[in-house]
Coordinates of C-alpha atoms and ligand atoms in Angstrom, one line a residue:
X136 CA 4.9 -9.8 47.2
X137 CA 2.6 -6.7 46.7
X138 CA 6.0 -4.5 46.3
X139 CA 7.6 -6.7 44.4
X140 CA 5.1 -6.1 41.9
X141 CA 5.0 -2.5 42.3
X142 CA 9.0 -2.8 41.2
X143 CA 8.0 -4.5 38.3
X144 CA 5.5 -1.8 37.4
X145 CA 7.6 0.9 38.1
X146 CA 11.0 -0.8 36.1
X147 CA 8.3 -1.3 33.4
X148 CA 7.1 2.3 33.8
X149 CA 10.8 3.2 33.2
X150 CA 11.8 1.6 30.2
X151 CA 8.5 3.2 29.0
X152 CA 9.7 6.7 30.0
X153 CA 13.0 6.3 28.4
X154 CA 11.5 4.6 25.2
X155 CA 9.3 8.1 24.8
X156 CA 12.4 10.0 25.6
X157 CA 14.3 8.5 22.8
X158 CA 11.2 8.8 20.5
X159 CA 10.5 12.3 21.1
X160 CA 14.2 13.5 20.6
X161 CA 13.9 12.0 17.3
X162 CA 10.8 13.5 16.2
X163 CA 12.3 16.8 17.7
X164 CA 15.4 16.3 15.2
X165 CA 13.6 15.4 12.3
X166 CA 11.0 18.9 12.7
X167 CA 14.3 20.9 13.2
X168 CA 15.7 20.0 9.8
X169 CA 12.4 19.8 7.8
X170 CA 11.9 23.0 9.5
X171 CA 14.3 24.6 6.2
X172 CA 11.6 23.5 4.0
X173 CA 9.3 25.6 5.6
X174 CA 9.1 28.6 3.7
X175 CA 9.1 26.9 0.1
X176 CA 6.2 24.9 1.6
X177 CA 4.5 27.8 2.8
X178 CA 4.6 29.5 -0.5
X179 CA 3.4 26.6 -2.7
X180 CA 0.0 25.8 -0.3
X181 CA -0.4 29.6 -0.7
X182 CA -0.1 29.6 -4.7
X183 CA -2.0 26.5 -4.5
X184 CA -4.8 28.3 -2.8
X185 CA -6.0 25.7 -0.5
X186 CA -8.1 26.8 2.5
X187 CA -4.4 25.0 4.5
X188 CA -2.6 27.8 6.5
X189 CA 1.2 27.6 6.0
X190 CA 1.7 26.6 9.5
X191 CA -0.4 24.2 9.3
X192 CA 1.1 22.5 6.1
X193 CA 4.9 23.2 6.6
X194 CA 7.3 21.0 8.6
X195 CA 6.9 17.8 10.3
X196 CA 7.7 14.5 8.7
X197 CA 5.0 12.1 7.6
X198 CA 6.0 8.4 7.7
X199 CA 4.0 6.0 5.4
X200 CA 3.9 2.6 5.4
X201 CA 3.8 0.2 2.3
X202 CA 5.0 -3.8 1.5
X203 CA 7.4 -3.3 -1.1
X204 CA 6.6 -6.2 -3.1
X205 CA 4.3 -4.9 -5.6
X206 CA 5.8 -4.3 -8.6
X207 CA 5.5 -1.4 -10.4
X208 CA 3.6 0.3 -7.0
X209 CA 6.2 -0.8 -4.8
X210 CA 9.3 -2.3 -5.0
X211 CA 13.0 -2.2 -4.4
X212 CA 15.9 -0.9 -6.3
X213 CA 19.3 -0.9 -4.9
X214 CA 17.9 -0.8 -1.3
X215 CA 15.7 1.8 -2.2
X216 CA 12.0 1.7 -2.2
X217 CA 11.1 2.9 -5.9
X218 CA 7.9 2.4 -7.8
X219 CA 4.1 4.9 -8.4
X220 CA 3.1 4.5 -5.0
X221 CA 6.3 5.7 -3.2
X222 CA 7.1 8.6 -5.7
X223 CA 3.0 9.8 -5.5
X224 CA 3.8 9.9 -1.7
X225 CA 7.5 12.0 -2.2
X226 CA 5.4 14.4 -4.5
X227 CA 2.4 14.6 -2.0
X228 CA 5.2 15.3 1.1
X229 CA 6.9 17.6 -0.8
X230 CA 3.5 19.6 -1.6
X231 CA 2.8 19.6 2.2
X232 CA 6.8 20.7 3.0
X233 CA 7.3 17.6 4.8
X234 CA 9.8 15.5 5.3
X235 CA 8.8 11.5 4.1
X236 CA 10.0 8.5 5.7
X237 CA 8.8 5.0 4.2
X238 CA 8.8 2.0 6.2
X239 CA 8.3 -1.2 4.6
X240 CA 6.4 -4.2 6.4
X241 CA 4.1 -7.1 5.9
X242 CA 0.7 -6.2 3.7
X243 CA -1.9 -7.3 6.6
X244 CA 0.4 -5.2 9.1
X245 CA -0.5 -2.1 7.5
X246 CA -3.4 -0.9 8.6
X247 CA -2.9 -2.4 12.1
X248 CA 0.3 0.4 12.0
X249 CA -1.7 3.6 10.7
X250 CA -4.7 2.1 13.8
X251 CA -1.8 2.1 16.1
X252 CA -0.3 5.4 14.8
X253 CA 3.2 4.1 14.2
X254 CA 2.2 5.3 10.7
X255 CA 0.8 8.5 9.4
X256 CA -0.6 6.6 5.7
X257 CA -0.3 3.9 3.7
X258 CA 0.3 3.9 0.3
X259 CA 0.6 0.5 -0.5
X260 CA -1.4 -0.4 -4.3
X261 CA -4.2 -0.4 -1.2
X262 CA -8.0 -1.2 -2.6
X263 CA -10.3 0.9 -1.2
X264 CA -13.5 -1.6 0.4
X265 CA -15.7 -1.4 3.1
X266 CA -14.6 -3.7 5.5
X267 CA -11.0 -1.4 5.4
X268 CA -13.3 1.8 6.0
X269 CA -14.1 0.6 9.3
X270 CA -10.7 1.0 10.8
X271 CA -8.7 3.5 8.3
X272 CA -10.2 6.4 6.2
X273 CA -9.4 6.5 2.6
X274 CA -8.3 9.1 0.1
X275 CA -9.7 9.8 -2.9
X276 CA -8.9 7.4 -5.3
X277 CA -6.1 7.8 -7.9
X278 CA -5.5 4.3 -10.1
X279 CA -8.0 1.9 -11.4
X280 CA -6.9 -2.0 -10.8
X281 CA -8.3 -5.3 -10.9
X282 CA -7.7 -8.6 -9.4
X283 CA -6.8 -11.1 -12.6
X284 CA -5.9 -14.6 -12.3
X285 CA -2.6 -16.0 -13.9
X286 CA -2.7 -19.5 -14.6
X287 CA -0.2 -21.8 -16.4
X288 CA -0.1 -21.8 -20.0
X289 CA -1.0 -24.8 -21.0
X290 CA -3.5 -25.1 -18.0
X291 CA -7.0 -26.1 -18.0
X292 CA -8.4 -23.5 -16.1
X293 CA -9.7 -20.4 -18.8
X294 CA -12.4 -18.8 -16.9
X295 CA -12.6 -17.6 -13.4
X296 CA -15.7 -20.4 -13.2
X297 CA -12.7 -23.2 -13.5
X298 CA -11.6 -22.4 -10.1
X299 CA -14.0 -24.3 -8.4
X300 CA -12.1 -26.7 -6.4
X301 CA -8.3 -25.5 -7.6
X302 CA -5.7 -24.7 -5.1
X303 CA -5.4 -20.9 -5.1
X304 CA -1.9 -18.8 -4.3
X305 CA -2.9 -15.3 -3.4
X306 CA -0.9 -12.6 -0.8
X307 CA -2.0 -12.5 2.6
X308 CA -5.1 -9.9 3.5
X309 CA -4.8 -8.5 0.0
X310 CA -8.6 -8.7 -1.8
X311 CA -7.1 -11.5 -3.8
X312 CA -7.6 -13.5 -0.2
X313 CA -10.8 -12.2 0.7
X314 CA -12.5 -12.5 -2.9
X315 CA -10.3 -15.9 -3.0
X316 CA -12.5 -16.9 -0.1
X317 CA -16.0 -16.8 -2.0
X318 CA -14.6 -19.6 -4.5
X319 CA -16.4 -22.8 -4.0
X320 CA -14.5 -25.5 -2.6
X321 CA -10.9 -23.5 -2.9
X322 CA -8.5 -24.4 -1.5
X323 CA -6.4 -21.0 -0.2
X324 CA -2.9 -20.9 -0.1
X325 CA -1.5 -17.6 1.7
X326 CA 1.9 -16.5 0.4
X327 CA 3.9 -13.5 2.4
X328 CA 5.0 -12.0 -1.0
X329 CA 2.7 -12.1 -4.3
X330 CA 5.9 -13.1 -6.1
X331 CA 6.2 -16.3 -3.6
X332 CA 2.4 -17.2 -5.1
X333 CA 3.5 -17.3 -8.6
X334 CA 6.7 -19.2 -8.1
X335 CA 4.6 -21.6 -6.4
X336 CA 2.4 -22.0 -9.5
X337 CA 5.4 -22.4 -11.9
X338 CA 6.4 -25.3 -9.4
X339 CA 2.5 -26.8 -9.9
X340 CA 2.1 -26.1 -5.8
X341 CA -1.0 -24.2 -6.7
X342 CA -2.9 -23.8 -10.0
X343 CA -3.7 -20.5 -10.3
X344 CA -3.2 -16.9 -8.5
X345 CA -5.2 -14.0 -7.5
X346 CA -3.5 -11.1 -7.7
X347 CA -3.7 -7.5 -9.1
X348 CA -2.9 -6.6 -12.7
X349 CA -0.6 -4.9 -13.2
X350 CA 1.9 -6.7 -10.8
X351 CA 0.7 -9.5 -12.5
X352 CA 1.9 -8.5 -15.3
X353 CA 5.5 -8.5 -14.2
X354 CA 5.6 -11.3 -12.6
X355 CA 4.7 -13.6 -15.8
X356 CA 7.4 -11.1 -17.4
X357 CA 9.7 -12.9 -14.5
X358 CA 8.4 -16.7 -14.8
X359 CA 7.5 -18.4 -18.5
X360 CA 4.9 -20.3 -18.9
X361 CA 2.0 -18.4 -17.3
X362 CA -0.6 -16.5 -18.7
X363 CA -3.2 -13.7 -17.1
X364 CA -7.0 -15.1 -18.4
X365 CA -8.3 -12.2 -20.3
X366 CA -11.7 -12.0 -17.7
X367 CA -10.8 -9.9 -14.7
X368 CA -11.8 -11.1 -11.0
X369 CA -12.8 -7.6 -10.1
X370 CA -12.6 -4.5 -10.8
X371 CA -11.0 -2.2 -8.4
X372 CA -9.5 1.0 -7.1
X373 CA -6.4 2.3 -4.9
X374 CA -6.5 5.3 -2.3
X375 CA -4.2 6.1 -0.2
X376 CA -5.1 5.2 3.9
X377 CA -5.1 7.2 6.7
X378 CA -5.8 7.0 9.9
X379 CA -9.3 7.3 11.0
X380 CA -10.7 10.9 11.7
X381 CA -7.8 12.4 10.6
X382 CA -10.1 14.4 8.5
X383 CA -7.4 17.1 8.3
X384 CA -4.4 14.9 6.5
X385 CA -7.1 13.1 4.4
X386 CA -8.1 16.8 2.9
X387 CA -4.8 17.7 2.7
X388 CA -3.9 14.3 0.6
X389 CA -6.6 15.0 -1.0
X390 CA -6.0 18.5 -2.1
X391 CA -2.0 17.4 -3.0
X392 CA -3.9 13.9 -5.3
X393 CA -6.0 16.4 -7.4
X394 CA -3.3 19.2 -7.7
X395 CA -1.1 16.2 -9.2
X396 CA -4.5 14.5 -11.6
X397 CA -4.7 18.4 -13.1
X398 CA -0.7 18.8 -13.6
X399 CA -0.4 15.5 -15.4
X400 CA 2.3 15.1 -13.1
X401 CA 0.6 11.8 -11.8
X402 CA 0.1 10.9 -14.9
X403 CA 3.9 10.9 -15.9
X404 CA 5.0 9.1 -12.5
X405 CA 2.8 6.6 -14.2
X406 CA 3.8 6.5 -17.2
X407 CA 7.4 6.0 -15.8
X408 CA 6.6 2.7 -14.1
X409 CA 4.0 1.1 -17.0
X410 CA 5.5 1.4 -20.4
X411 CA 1.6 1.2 -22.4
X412 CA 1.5 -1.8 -24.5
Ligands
LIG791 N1 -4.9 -4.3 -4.1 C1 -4.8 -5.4 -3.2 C2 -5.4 -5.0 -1.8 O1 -5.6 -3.9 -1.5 C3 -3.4 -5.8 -3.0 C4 -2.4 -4.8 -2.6 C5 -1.0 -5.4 -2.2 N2 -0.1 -4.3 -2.0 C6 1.2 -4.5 -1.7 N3 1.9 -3.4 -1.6 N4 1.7 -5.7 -1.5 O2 -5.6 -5.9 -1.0

């Protein structure tokens, strides 16, 4: 019985063995080729003048994590994951000389992956809160949001003080759900995908959505007869996450976020994604 067990443990052990194996070669390939990069990164962190070495900076790939269905932060285009969040990230990585891999998953797994180091970052439209800075560390922040509530047109709900009883469509573990929560008597109804919330107000499922403003703002672009009630939620802001104590990546992000506020250059990838009214 006893070594029957032991040949489970030690199958198990193998399959872990070769899992790393395969991992590792992979990581090995991906340094070797954003190894090229190296010099052009090393010369930029030096112009720069950041306290980084070159070393330190150049190489290695960086692999973020983000739910691409937050339009214009996240979203895709022919396959491709497009939008403010992912080209901040693909200017940040190519500050650093690294190579950037984005990986696209459910909102509430994201910080569970940085935690668990599958991911380096998330970059994800993410609002920076306390309850988050107890398992990720944030960047500084670099776009001012708010929750709003979108509502049907000819709806009787005008102030956030209507929702008081309503059935409420909001994205799962976004702070649409948690602020969602403090409404008297709501009832909550978790969507995977923001966009599945507002359908499901068009259909009368729910009467109004929680949601942040500026995908908001597509969405009732995608779905007539909805409206966004002129008083926010909240008031918000988005940084970038990272895993905790990673004090190094965090100043490098950090360092990369303000070289881009002082270029304009985050500005324009901005301006790319939200045409001003
Ligand atoms: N700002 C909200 C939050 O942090 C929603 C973010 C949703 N982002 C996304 N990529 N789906 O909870």
């Amino acid at each position: 019985m006893k070594k029957s067990i032991i040949t489970i443990a030690a199958a198990v052990c193998m399959a872990a063995v070769l899992t790393a194996c395969g991992g590792s070669q992979t990581k090995t390939e991906t340094t070797a080729a954003a190894g090229t990069e190296t010099t052009t990164a090393g010369t930029e962190t030096t112009a720069a003048g950041t306290e980084t070495t070159a070393t330190e900076a150049a190489g290695g790939k960086l692999v973020m994590v983000t739910n691409a269905e937050f339009p214009p932060y996240e979203f895709r285009e022919n396959n491709e994951i497009v939008g403010i969040d992912a080209d901040i990230a693909r200017a940040i990585a190519e500050k650093l000389g690294m190579e950037l891999e984005i990986q696209d998953m459910a909102f509430d797994s994201l910080i569970p992956a940085i935690q668990s180091g599958k991911a380096d970052f998330a970059a994800a439209g993410m609002t920076v809160n306390e309850d988050r800075k107890k398992n990720v560390d944030f960047t500084d922040t670099y776009a001012e949001a708010a929750q709003v509530i979108i509502v049907k047109e000819d709806g009787d709900i005008v102030s956030p003080d209507d929702l008081t009883g309503k059935k409420i469509g909001v994205q799962t573990g976004t702070t649409g759900d948690i602020y969602a929560d403090d409404i008297e008597n709501g009832d909550i109804q978790r969507f995977n995908k923001g966009m599945e919330a507002v359908m499901s107000l068009t259909q009368g499922k729910v009467d109004a959505v929680i949601i942040d403003r500026e995908p908001a703002k597509v969405f009732i672009k995608e779905n007539a007869g909805l409206k966004i009630l002129d008083e926010a939620f909240t008031e918000e802001e988005y940084a970038i996450a990272i895993k905790k104590d990673n004090w190094e990546l965090v100043n490098k992000f950090n360092s990369a976020i303000k070289e881009l506020k002082e270029s304009g250059e985050l500005q324009k990838i901005v301006d790319k994604y939200i045409t001003a009214e």
